[in-house]
Structures are given as structure tokens and as C-alpha cells.
Tab-separated table of C-alpha atoms in Angstrom:
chain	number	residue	atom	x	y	z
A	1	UNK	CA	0.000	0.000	0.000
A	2	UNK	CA	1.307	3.704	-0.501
A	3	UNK	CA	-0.389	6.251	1.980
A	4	UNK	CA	-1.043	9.321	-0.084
A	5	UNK	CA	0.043	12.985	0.463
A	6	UNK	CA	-2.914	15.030	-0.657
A	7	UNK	CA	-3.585	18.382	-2.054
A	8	UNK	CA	-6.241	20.725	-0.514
A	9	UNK	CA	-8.141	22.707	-2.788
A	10	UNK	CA	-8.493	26.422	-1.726
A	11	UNK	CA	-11.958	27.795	-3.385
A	12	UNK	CA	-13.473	30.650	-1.742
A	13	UNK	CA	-16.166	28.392	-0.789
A	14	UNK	CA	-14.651	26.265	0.918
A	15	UNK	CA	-15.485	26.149	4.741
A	16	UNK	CA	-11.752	27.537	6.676
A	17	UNK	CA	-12.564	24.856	9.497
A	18	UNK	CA	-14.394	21.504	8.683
A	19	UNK	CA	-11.349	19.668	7.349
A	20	UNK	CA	-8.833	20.948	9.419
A	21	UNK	CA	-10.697	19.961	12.237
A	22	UNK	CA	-11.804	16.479	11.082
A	23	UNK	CA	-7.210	16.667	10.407
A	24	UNK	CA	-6.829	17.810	13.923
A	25	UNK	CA	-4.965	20.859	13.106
A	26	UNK	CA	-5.405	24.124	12.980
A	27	UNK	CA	-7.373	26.182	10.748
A	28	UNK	CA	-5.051	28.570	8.510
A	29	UNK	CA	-7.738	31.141	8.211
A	30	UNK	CA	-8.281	30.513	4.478
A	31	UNK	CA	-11.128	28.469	2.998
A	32	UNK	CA	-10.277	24.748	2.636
A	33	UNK	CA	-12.854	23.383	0.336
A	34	UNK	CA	-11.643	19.942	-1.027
A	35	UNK	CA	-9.268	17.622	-0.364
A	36	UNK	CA	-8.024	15.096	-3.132
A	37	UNK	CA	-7.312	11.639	-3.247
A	38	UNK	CA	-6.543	10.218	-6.769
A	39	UNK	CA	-4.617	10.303	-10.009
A	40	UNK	CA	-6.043	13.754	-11.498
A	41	UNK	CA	-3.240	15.666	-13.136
A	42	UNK	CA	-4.799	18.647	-11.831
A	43	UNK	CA	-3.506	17.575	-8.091
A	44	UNK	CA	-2.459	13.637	-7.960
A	45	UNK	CA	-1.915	12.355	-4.875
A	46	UNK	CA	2.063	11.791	-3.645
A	47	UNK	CA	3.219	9.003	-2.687
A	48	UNK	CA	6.835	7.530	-1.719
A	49	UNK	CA	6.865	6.340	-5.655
A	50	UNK	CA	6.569	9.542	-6.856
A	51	UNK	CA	2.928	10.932	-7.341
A	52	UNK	CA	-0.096	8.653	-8.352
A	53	UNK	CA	-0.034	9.590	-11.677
A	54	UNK	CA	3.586	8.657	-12.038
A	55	UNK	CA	3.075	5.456	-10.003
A	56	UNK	CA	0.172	4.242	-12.308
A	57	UNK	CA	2.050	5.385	-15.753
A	58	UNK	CA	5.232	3.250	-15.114
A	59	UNK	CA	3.058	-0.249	-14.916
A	60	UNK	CA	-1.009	0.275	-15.564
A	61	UNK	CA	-1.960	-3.193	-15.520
A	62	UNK	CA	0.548	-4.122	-12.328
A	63	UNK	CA	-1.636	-0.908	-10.484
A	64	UNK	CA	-4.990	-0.828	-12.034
A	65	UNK	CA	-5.317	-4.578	-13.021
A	66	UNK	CA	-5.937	-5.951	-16.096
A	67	UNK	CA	-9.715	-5.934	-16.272
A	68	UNK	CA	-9.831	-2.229	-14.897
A	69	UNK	CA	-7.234	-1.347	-17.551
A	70	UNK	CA	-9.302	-2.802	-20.261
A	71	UNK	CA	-12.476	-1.211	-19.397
A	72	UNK	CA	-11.135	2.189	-18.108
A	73	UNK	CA	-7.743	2.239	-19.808
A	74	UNK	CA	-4.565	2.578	-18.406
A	75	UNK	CA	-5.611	5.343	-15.628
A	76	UNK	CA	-7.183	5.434	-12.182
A	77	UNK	CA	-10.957	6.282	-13.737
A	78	UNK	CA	-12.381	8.017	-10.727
A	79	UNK	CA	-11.038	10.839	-8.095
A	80	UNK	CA	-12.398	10.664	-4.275
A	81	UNK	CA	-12.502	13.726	-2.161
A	82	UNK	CA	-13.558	15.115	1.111
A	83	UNK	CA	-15.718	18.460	0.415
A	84	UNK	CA	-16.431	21.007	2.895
A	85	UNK	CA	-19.276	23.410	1.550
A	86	UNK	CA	-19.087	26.974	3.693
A	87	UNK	CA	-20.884	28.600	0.999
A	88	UNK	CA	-23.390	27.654	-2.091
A	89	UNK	CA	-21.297	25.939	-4.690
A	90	UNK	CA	-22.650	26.835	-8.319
A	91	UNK	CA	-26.119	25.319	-9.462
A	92	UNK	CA	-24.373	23.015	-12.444
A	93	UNK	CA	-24.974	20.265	-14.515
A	94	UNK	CA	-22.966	17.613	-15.810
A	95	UNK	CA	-23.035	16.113	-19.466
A	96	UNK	CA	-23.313	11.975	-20.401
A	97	UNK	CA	-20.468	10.055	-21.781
A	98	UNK	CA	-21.854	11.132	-25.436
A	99	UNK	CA	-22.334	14.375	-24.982
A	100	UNK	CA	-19.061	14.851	-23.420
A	101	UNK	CA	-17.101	13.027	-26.526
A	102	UNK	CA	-19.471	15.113	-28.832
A	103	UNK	CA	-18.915	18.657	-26.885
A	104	UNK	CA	-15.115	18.283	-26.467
A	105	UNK	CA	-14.795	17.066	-29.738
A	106	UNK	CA	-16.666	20.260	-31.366
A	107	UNK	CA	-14.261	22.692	-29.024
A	108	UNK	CA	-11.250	20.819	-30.545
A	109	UNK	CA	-12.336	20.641	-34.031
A	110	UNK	CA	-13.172	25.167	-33.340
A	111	UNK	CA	-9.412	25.583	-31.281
A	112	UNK	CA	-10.796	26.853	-27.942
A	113	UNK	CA	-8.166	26.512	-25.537
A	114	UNK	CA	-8.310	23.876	-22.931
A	115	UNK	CA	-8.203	26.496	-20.152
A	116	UNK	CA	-10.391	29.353	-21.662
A	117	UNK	CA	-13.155	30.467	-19.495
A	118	UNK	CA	-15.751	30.049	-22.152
A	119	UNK	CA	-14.844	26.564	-22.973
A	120	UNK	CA	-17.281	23.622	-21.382
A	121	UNK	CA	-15.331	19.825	-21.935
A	122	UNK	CA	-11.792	20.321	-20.664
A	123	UNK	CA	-12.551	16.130	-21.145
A	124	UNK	CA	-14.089	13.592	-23.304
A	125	UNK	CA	-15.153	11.799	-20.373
A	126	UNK	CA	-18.537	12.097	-18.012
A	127	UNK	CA	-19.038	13.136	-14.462
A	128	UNK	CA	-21.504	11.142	-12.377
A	129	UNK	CA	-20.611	11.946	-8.666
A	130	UNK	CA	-22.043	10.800	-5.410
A	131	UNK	CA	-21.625	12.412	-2.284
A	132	UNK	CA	-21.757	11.326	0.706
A	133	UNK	CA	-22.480	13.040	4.343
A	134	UNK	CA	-20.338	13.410	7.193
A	135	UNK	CA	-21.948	15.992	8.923
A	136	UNK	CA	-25.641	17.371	8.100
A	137	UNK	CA	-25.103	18.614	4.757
A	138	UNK	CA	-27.552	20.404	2.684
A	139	UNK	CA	-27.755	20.666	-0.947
A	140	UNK	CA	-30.217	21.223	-4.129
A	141	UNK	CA	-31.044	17.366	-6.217
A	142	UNK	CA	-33.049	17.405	-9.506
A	143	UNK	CA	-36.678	19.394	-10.230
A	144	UNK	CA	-39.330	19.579	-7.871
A	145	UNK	CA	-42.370	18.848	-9.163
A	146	UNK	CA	-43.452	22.666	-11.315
A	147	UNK	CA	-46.594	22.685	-9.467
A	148	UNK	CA	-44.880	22.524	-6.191
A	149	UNK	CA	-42.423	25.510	-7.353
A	150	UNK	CA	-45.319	27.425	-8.682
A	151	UNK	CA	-46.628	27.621	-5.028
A	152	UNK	CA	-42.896	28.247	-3.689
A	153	UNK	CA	-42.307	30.949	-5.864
A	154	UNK	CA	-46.290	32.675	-5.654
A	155	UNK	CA	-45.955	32.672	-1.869
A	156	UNK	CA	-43.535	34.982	-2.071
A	157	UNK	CA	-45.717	37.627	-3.322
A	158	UNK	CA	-43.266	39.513	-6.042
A	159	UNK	CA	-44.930	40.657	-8.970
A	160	UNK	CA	-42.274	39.821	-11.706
A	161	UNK	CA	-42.564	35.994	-10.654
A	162	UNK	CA	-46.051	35.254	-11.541
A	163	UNK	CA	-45.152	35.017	-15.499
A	164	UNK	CA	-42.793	32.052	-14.600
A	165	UNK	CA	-45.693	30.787	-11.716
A	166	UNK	CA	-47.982	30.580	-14.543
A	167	UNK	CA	-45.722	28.818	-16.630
A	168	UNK	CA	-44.980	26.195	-14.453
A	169	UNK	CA	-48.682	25.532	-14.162
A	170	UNK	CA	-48.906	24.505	-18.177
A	171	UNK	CA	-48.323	21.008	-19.662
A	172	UNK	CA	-46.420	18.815	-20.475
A	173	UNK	CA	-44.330	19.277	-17.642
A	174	UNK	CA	-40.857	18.849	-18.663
A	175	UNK	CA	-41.593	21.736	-21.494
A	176	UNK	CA	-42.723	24.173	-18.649
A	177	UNK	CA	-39.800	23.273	-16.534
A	178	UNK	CA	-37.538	24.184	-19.796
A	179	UNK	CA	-39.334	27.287	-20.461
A	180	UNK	CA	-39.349	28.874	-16.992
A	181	UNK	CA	-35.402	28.238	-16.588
A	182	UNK	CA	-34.957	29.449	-20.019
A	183	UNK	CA	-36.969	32.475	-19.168
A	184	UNK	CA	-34.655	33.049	-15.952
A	185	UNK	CA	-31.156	32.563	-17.349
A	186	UNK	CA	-31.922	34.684	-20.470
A	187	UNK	CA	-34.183	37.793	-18.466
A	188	UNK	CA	-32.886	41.205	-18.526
A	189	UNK	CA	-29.904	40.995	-16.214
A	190	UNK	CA	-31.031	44.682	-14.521
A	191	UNK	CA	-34.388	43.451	-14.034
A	192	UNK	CA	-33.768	40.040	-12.801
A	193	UNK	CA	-31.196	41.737	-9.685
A	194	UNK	CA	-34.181	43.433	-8.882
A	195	UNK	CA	-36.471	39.927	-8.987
A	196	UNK	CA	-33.760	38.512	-6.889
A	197	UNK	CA	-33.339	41.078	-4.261
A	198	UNK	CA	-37.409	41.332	-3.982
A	199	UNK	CA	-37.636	37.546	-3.584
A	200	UNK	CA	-34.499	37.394	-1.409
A	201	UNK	CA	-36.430	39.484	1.319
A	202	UNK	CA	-39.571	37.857	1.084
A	203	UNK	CA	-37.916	34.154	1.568
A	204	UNK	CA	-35.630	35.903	5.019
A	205	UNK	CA	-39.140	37.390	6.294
A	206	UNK	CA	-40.771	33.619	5.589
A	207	UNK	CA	-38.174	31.638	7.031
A	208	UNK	CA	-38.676	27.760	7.339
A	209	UNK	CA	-38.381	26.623	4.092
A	210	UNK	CA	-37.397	29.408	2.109
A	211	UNK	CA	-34.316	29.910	4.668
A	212	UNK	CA	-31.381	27.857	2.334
A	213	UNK	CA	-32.878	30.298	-0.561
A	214	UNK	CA	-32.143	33.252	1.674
A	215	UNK	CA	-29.068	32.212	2.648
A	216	UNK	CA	-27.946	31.512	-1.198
A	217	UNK	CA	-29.175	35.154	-2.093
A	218	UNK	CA	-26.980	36.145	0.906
A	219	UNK	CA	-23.756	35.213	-0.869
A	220	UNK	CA	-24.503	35.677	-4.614
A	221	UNK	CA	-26.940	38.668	-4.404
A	222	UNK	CA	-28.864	39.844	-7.742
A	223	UNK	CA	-27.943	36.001	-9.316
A	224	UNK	CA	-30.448	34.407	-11.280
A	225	UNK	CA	-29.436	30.905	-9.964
A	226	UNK	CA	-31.231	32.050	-6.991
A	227	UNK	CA	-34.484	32.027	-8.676
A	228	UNK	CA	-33.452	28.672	-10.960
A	229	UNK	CA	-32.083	27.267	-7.480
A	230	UNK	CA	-36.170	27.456	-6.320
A	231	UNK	CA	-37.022	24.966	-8.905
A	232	UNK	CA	-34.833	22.134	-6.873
A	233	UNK	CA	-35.351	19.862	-4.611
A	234	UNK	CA	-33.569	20.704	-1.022
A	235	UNK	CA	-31.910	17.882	0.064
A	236	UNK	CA	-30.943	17.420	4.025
A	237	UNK	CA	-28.538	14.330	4.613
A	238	UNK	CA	-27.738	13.284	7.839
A	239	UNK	CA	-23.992	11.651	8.403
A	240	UNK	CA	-24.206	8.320	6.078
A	241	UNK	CA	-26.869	9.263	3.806
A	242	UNK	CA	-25.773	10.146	-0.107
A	243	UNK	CA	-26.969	11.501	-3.263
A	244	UNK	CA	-26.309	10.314	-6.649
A	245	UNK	CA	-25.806	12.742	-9.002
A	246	UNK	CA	-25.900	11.711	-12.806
A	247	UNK	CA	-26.062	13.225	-15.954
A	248	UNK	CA	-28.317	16.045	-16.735
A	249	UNK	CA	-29.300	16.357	-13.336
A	250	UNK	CA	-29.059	20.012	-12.333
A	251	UNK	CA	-27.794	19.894	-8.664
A	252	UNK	CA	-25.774	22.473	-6.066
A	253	UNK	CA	-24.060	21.513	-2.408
A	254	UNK	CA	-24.972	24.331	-0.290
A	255	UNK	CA	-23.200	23.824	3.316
A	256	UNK	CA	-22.023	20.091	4.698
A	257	UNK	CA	-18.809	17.994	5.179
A	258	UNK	CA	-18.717	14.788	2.969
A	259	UNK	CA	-17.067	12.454	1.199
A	260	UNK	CA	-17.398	13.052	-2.961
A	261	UNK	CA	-16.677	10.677	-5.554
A	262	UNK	CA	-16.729	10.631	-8.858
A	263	UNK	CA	-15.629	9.637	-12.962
A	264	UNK	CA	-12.353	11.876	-13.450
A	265	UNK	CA	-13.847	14.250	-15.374
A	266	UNK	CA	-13.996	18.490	-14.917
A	267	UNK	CA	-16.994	18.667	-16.845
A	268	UNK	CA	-19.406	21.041	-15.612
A	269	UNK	CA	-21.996	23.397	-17.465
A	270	UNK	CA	-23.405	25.981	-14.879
A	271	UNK	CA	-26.503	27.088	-14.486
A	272	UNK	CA	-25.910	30.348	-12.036
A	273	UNK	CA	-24.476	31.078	-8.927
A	274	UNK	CA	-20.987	31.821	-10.139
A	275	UNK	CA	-19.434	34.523	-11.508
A	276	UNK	CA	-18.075	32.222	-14.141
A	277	UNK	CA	-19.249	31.703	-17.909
A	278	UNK	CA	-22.979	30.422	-17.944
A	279	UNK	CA	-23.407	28.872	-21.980
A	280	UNK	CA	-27.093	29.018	-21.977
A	281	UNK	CA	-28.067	26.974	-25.151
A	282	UNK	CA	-25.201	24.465	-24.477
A	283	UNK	CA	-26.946	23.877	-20.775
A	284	UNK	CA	-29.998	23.481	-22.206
A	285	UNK	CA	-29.049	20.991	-24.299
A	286	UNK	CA	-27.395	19.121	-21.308
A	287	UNK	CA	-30.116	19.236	-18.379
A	288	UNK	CA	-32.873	16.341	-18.275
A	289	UNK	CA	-35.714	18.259	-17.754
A	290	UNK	CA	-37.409	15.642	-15.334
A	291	UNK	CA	-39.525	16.508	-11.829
A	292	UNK	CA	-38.764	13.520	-9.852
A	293	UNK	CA	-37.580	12.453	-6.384
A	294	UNK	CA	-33.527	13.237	-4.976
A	295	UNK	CA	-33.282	9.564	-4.248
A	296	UNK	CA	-31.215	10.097	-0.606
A	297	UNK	CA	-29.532	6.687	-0.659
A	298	UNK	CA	-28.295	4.989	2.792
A	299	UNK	CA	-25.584	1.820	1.923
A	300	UNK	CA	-26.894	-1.855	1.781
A	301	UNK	CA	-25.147	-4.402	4.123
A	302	UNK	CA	-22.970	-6.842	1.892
A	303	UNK	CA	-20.686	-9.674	3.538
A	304	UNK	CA	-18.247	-8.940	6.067
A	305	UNK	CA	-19.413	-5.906	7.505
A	306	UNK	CA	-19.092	-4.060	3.988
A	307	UNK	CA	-21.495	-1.495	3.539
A	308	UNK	CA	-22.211	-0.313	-0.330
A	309	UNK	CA	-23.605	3.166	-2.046
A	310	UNK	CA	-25.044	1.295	-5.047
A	311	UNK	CA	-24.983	3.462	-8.359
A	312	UNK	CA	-25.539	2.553	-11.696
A	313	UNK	CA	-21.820	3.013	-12.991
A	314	UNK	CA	-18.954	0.981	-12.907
A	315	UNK	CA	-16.047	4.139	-12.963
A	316	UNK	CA	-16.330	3.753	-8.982
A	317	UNK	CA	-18.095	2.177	-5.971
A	318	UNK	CA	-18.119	3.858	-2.964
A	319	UNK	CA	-18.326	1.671	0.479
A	320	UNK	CA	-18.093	2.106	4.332
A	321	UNK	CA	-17.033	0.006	6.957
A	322	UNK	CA	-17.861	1.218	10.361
A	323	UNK	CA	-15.716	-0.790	12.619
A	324	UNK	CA	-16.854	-1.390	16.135
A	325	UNK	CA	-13.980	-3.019	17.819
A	326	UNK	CA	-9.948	-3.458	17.576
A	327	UNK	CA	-9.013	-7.246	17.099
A	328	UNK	CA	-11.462	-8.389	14.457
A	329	UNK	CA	-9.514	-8.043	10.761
A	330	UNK	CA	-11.354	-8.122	7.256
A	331	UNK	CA	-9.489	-8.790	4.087
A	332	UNK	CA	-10.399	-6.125	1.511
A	333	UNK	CA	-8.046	-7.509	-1.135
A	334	UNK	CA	-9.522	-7.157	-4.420
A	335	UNK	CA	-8.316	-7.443	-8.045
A	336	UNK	CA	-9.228	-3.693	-8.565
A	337	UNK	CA	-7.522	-0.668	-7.489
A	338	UNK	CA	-8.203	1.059	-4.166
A	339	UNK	CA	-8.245	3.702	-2.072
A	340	UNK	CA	-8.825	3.220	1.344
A	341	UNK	CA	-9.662	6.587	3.481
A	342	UNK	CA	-10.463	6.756	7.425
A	343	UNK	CA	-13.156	9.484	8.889
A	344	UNK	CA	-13.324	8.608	12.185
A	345	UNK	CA	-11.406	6.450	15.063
A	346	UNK	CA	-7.907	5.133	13.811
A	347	UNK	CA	-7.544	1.714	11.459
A	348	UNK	CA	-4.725	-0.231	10.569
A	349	UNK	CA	-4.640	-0.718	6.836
A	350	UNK	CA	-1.467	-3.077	6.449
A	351	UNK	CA	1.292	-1.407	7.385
A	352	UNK	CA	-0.611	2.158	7.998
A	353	UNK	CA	-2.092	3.677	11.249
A	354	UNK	CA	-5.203	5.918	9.316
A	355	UNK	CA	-6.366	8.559	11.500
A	356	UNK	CA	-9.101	11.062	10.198
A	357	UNK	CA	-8.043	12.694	6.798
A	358	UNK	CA	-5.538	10.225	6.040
A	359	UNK	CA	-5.831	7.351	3.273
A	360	UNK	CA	-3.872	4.826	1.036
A	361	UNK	CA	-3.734	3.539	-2.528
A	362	UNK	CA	-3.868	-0.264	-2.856
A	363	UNK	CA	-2.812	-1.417	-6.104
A	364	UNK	CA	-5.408	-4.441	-7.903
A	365	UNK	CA	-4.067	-7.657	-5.902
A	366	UNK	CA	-2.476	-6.018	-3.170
A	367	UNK	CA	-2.941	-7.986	0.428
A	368	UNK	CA	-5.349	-5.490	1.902
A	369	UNK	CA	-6.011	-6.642	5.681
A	370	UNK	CA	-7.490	-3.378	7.921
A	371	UNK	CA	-8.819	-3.596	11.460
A	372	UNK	CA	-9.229	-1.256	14.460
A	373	UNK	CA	-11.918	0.962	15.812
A	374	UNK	CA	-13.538	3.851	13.615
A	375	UNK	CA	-15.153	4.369	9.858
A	376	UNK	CA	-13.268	3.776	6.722
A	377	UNK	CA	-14.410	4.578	3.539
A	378	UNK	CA	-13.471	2.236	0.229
A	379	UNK	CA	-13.200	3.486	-3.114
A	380	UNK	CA	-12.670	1.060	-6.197
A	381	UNK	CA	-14.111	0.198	-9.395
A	382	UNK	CA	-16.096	-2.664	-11.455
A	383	UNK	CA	-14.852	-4.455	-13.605
């Protein structure tokens, strides 16, 4: 096993406390928003070998294994993190696996830099993600039913939203949806601020549920993704619940500290809340415009104390093990890659004392024995 050295991610954010306290050090002042465990070239993890990326270039099939390496090819085909949301993240969406070969592929063919602020695939590659909570986190899943964000938004009582409330009352539902978050992202820019500040005070002097929407117009003031963000689902998760996010699904974390995994992709079409470029027709080419249920998922016991976050991709598989008690060992060998990452108590993962924060690669095949007292989260693929 190599026990990884890993890069925190300053965006502004980031909360300046949640992971350096689940570290146990002290907070540097700055925002500390993600911590990353993996092979991206953006910020592999180091190890002894030389970073991950290095270590999994020199022999692919030796680290990955060969089934992994034939599926995924010869890289590490997802990226684990631990996230901790101060502030709203932006509302964003993320493309399929054809839509992502298709989009980068159209960028290439027209020369837009990889690194231009108007470009959308950096990758050819998708971005499914799951997240799951460590502390109560809050975030925005998928479309509420229009009907139900017809009411949200009328029972605010600002003028310049009943167009979009009577909108959301036509049919089919999936056009209304389309046309009210058209309407929104392509509204006078002037005119929406003043929507958005109107409807900001309304949802403080309501409270209760309109309370996340106040606290979103709190840090992006004027933005229409604080009007789009109202046609979400809000999502609570309490420690060891998760959300799957998949393609099309317009989504946002809000505040929480959690455990994020996903295909090693950075491609992300945004929707508001964020200064950065918002590509309108592109987006609305990209989101599934479907009202249906968040789906909070809780893991399903498998054998030997193994609990699983089943998704419906094979790029990763995210599992816990909560151990109760030191002296009891399981075998996690598998013929996969691994990363093995410890939130709570302190494990032994072969040769490794894992406190919380710290973590380990485990090459496909490796021995992989861990025991001890505390929660330790397993990332891997299948194939």
C-alpha cells in the first residue's frame, strides 16, 4: 500500500474549518474546500513512488489490473474527495459520456483553448458523482415537481414571478420546466437583480423553508441561480446518507462535510451562482428536464461488515465500513484498485495507522487486511 500525500483545494467556498478539524490541526484562516485523493493531473496524490499519476504510468496493468485497464484504460478512472461546503457551490450540470465526446470534440475541431473560461469539456469523459455526508449537509437534487415551485415561488408575493408561476402551471411538464429556466437565465440581467433582491427578502421574512434560498441570495446577491435554485429539490442528509448525481441532473451543495466521488472528469456546465461563464443553449441541451424524487440513498449491508452506495456506474463504488472493535480483521483484497480513506477512530490498513483525513492507494491484488476501531471509507471500481 502507498499512503497518499494530498492536495487541498483552496476555493473561496470552501469552509476555513471543517477539514482541518476532522485533520486535527489548525485552521489557517483561508477556505479549505476539497481535499483530493486520486490520479487527477490537476492535483495527484504523492506518494513515496513519486505521485499517483507517475506510479500508475510506469506499470497500468501491475496498479490498475488488467480488467480495470481494459475497461477504463490505463488510468485510475475516478477521483475521491472530502468536500467542505461553507458557501453555495454553483447550481451546475454535468453532461453523459456522449455528450461529453461530442462537446469536447466540437471545441477541438473550433481551437478553444483547454483552459479558456468560455470553454465547457476540458474532457471527453462524463461526471456522475455521489456524495456522501459526514456531517448534516444540505444541498439542491433534480426538479421539484413545477406545481410545487409554482406555489414556492407565488408565496412569495413579487410581482415579476407570476409570469414564470404561470408557466410552471402549463403542460407537459418537462416543457414548462424548460421554459421557466430558459426564461430566468436569459431575463434582462437589470431586471432580474431586482427579482432577486425582492424575492431574497420575502424568503428571510418567511423563514422555514425558504431559509437555504435566503441564505444563497446572501452570498450571490442579484444572481439568477437564486431564482433557478427554487425549482430544486432541497436535500438534508444526515452523516451516512448520499446523493447520486448523474447526468443532466441540475444539482448544487450548499453547506455540509462529505465524502465526494466521482468519474475523473472536470466537466461542468453551470446554471448560475458563479461569476463564471454560464453557456445558456449548451446547458440546455445538457439538463434532463425531469420533476422527480432526490433519491437520498443509505448503503446496503454486503458480507463482512461491507457497507455499499449502489450506483448505476462501474467508474467507482463507494463503500463504508464502520468498525466497532480493535481485534477483528477483514481482508479487503480485491483485483481492482483502491483507495482506502479513514473518517473517524484510527484503522490499521497493512502497514498504515489511518487517522481522520488520512488514506492509502492499494494497487489491484495487493494484500489489503485493515482492522481497528472507527469508519473507513473504500473506493474502487467494477470491472
Amino acid at each position: 500500500m502507498d499512503r497518499l500525500d494530498n492536495t487541498i483545494r483552496p476555493y473561496a467556498w470552501g469552509s476555513p474549518t471543517a477539514i482541518p478539524q476532522l485533520l486535527g490541526v489548525e485552521p489557517t484562516g483561508e477556505p479549505q474546500a476539497e481535499m483530493w485523493m486520486g490520479a487527477h493531473p490537476g492535483a495527484p496524490s504523492r506518494t513515496e513512488r513519486g505521485t499517483l499519476v507517475e506510479v500508475i504510468d510506469t506499470d497500468p496493468e501491475k496498479e490498475l489490473g488488467p480488467a480495470a485497464v481494459a475497461k477504463f484504460g490505463p488510468r485510475l478512472p475516478f477521483l475521491l474527495k472530502i468536500l467542505a461546503a461553507g458557501a453555495p457551490l454553483s447550481l451546475q450540470v454535468h453532461p453523459d459520456l456522449a455528450q461529453a465526446k461530442e462537446g469536447y470534440a466540437d471545441e477541438e475541431r473550433r481551437g478553444i483553448p483547454v483552459d479558456a473560461p468560455h470553454r465547457n469539456y476540458k474532457d471527453a469523459n462524463h461526471k456522475p458523482e455521489l456524495i456522501c455526508a459526514l456531517t448534516a449537509f444540505d444541498g439542491l437534487c433534480g426538479f421539484r415537481a413545477p406545481l410545487e415551485a409554482a406555489a414556492l415561488l407565488d408565496d412569495l408575493g413579487v410581482d415579476s414571478l407570476k409570469p414564470y408561476v404561470d408557466l410552471l402551471h402549463a403542460h407537459p411538464e418537462d416543457a414548462a420546466l424548460r421554459e421557466v429556466l430558459t426564461a430566468i437565465l436569459t431575463a434582462d440581467r437589470e431586471e432580474m437583480a431586482r427579482t432577486v433582491e425582492e424575492a431574497a427578502a420575502a424568503c428571510t421574512h418567511l423563514g422555514g423553508a425558504y431559509a437555504p434560498y435566503a441564505d444563497i441570495a446572501h452570498h450571490y446577491p442579484g444572481d439568477p441561480g437564486v431564482i433557478a435554485a427554487m425549482l430544486l429539490n432541497h436535500v438534508r442528509l444526515q452523516p451516512g446518507e448520499a446523493l447520486y448525481l448523474g447526468a443532466g441532473v441540475p444539482h448544487a451543495y450548499l453547506s455540509g462535510l462529505g465524502v465526494e466521488i466521482m468519474a475523473n472528469s472536470d466537466n461542468v456546465l453551470r446554471c448560475g451562482l458563479t461569476p463564471k461563464h454560464v453557456d445558456v443553449p449548451e446547458l440546455l441541451r445538457i439538463v434532463r428536464f425531469h420533476a422527480a424524487d432526490p433519491g437520498v440513498l443509505r448503503p446496503e449491508a454486503a458480507p463482512d461488515g461491507e457497507e455499499v452506495y449502489e450506483t448505476p456506474i462501474d467508474e467507482f463504488r463507494l463503500s463504508r465500513y464502520v468498525l466497532p472493535e480493535a481485534g477483528t480483521t477483514h481482508d479487503l483484497t480485491r483485483p481492482t484498485p483502491q483507495i482506502l480513506l479513514c473518517t473517524a477512530g484510527t484503522v490499521r490498513a497493512g502497514d498504515h495507522d489511518l487517522t481522520p483525513g488520512a488514506s492509502v492507494f492499494v494497487p489491484a491484488g495487493e494484500k489489503a487486511e485493515v482492522s481497528g476501531t472507527g469508519t473507513l471509507f473504500r473506493a474502487t471500481v467494477i470491472a
